[in-house]
Amino acid sequence: MENPNVRNIYCVGRNYSSFAKEMGNKVSETPIIFLKPTHSLVSMTGNVIELAGSVGEVNCEAEIVLHIGRDFQPGIQIDDLVNQFTVGLDFTYRELLNDVKKKGQPWMPAKGFRNSSLIGKFHTFKSESVKANDFKLLQNGEVLQVGNVRDMVFSLQTLVDFIGERYGLGQGDLIYTGTPEGIAKLQHQDTLEIQWGAENIGSCRVSLKS
């Protein structure tokens, strides 16, 4: 299912030091930002998500996702800019990503493919309340990732200021804010669930097509 009301999908790389360490990368001094097409976006409703199984390892990363409710202006506070949030999943073709990085090529083939951006049920955003709960990714019922925005390298306010000032932010834009350690290596027929606190806000089953 495509989401026609979404304008831009911004993604933040290496925004948890635990993830950077897990992947053998240094923490950047400024946010690492990349884009995904809106055609990559799918809501998690217990549906089947088809991904390529012929490109090597497929990874899954849970992230807090912000929904922008109005146009960005310098100095705007995040509670006035963001109106909703959810937990989302960012899929990666890991071996393909390593290959394009070595060649100095864009990340699009490894990050921007169809069905690579999943979102759960949205909640009303308040900057303090979003810190109150952990978000989780469960793979076949087992907790794989646990994260909290308190542990981000760059705060949510820093991210919206950085993106808004350099690239622009407007109503309908999404920001995937980065993932903690514990990314999933997916197998055919895996069941994935995302949680906000104790609430299950989305699930899907993975189909890796050869």
PDB file of N, CA and C in Angstrom, residues 139-140 184-192 204-208:
ATOM      1  N   GLN A 139      11.198 -10.277  16.588  1.00  0.00           N
ATOM      2  CA  GLN A 139      11.342 -11.177  15.442  1.00  0.00           C
ATOM      3  C   GLN A 139      10.896 -12.567  15.881  1.00  0.00           C
ATOM      4  N   ASN A 140       9.790 -13.043  15.308  1.00  0.00           N
ATOM      5  CA  ASN A 140       9.221 -14.340  15.682  1.00  0.00           C
ATOM      6  C   ASN A 140       8.990 -14.439  17.187  1.00  0.00           C
ATOM      7  N   ALA A 184      18.121  -6.971  12.693  1.00  0.00           N
ATOM      8  CA  ALA A 184      17.702  -8.332  12.382  1.00  0.00           C
ATOM      9  C   ALA A 184      18.214  -8.776  11.017  1.00  0.00           C
ATOM     10  N   LYS A 185      18.716  -9.997  10.952  1.00  0.00           N
ATOM     11  CA  LYS A 185      18.956 -10.672   9.679  1.00  0.00           C
ATOM     12  C   LYS A 185      17.710 -11.496   9.379  1.00  0.00           C
ATOM     13  N   LEU A 186      17.020 -11.147   8.298  1.00  0.00           N
ATOM     14  CA  LEU A 186      15.711 -11.721   8.042  1.00  0.00           C
ATOM     15  C   LEU A 186      15.786 -13.055   7.308  1.00  0.00           C
ATOM     16  N   GLN A 187      14.812 -13.903   7.638  1.00  0.00           N
ATOM     17  CA  GLN A 187      14.629 -15.179   6.969  1.00  0.00           C
ATOM     18  C   GLN A 187      13.220 -15.227   6.386  1.00  0.00           C
ATOM     19  N   HIS A 188      13.035 -16.064   5.385  1.00  0.00           N
ATOM     20  CA  HIS A 188      11.723 -16.219   4.764  1.00  0.00           C
ATOM     21  C   HIS A 188      10.690 -16.639   5.803  1.00  0.00           C
ATOM     22  N   GLN A 189       9.545 -15.979   5.796  1.00  0.00           N
ATOM     23  CA  GLN A 189       8.412 -16.243   6.682  1.00  0.00           C
ATOM     24  C   GLN A 189       8.612 -15.727   8.104  1.00  0.00           C
ATOM     25  N   ASP A 190       9.627 -14.907   8.352  1.00  0.00           N
ATOM     26  CA  ASP A 190       9.760 -14.265   9.659  1.00  0.00           C
ATOM     27  C   ASP A 190       8.535 -13.389   9.952  1.00  0.00           C
ATOM     28  N   THR A 191       8.124 -13.389  11.200  1.00  0.00           N
ATOM     29  CA  THR A 191       7.089 -12.466  11.667  1.00  0.00           C
ATOM     30  C   THR A 191       7.751 -11.340  12.446  1.00  0.00           C
ATOM     31  N   LEU A 192       7.423 -10.100  12.087  1.00  0.00           N
ATOM     32  CA  LEU A 192       7.990  -8.924  12.737  1.00  0.00           C
ATOM     33  C   LEU A 192       6.882  -8.141  13.421  1.00  0.00           C
ATOM     34  N   CYS A 204       3.912  -7.672  10.619  1.00  0.00           N
ATOM     35  CA  CYS A 204       3.923  -8.134   9.243  1.00  0.00           C
ATOM     36  C   CYS A 204       4.655  -9.465   9.176  1.00  0.00           C
ATOM     37  N   ARG A 205       4.539 -10.112   8.032  1.00  0.00           N
ATOM     38  CA  ARG A 205       5.278 -11.334   7.767  1.00  0.00           C
ATOM     39  C   ARG A 205       6.135 -11.096   6.530  1.00  0.00           C
ATOM     40  N   VAL A 206       7.358 -11.585   6.551  1.00  0.00           N
ATOM     41  CA  VAL A 206       8.316 -11.338   5.483  1.00  0.00           C
ATOM     42  C   VAL A 206       8.319 -12.489   4.493  1.00  0.00           C
ATOM     43  N   SER A 207       8.229 -12.151   3.213  1.00  0.00           N
ATOM     44  CA  SER A 207       8.363 -13.129   2.138  1.00  0.00           C
ATOM     45  C   SER A 207       9.570 -12.754   1.293  1.00  0.00           C
ATOM     46  N   LEU A 208      10.613 -13.581   1.343  1.00  0.00           N
ATOM     47  CA  LEU A 208      11.815 -13.338   0.556  1.00  0.00           C
ATOM     48  C   LEU A 208      11.701 -14.092  -0.755  1.00  0.00           C
TER      49      LEU A 208
END
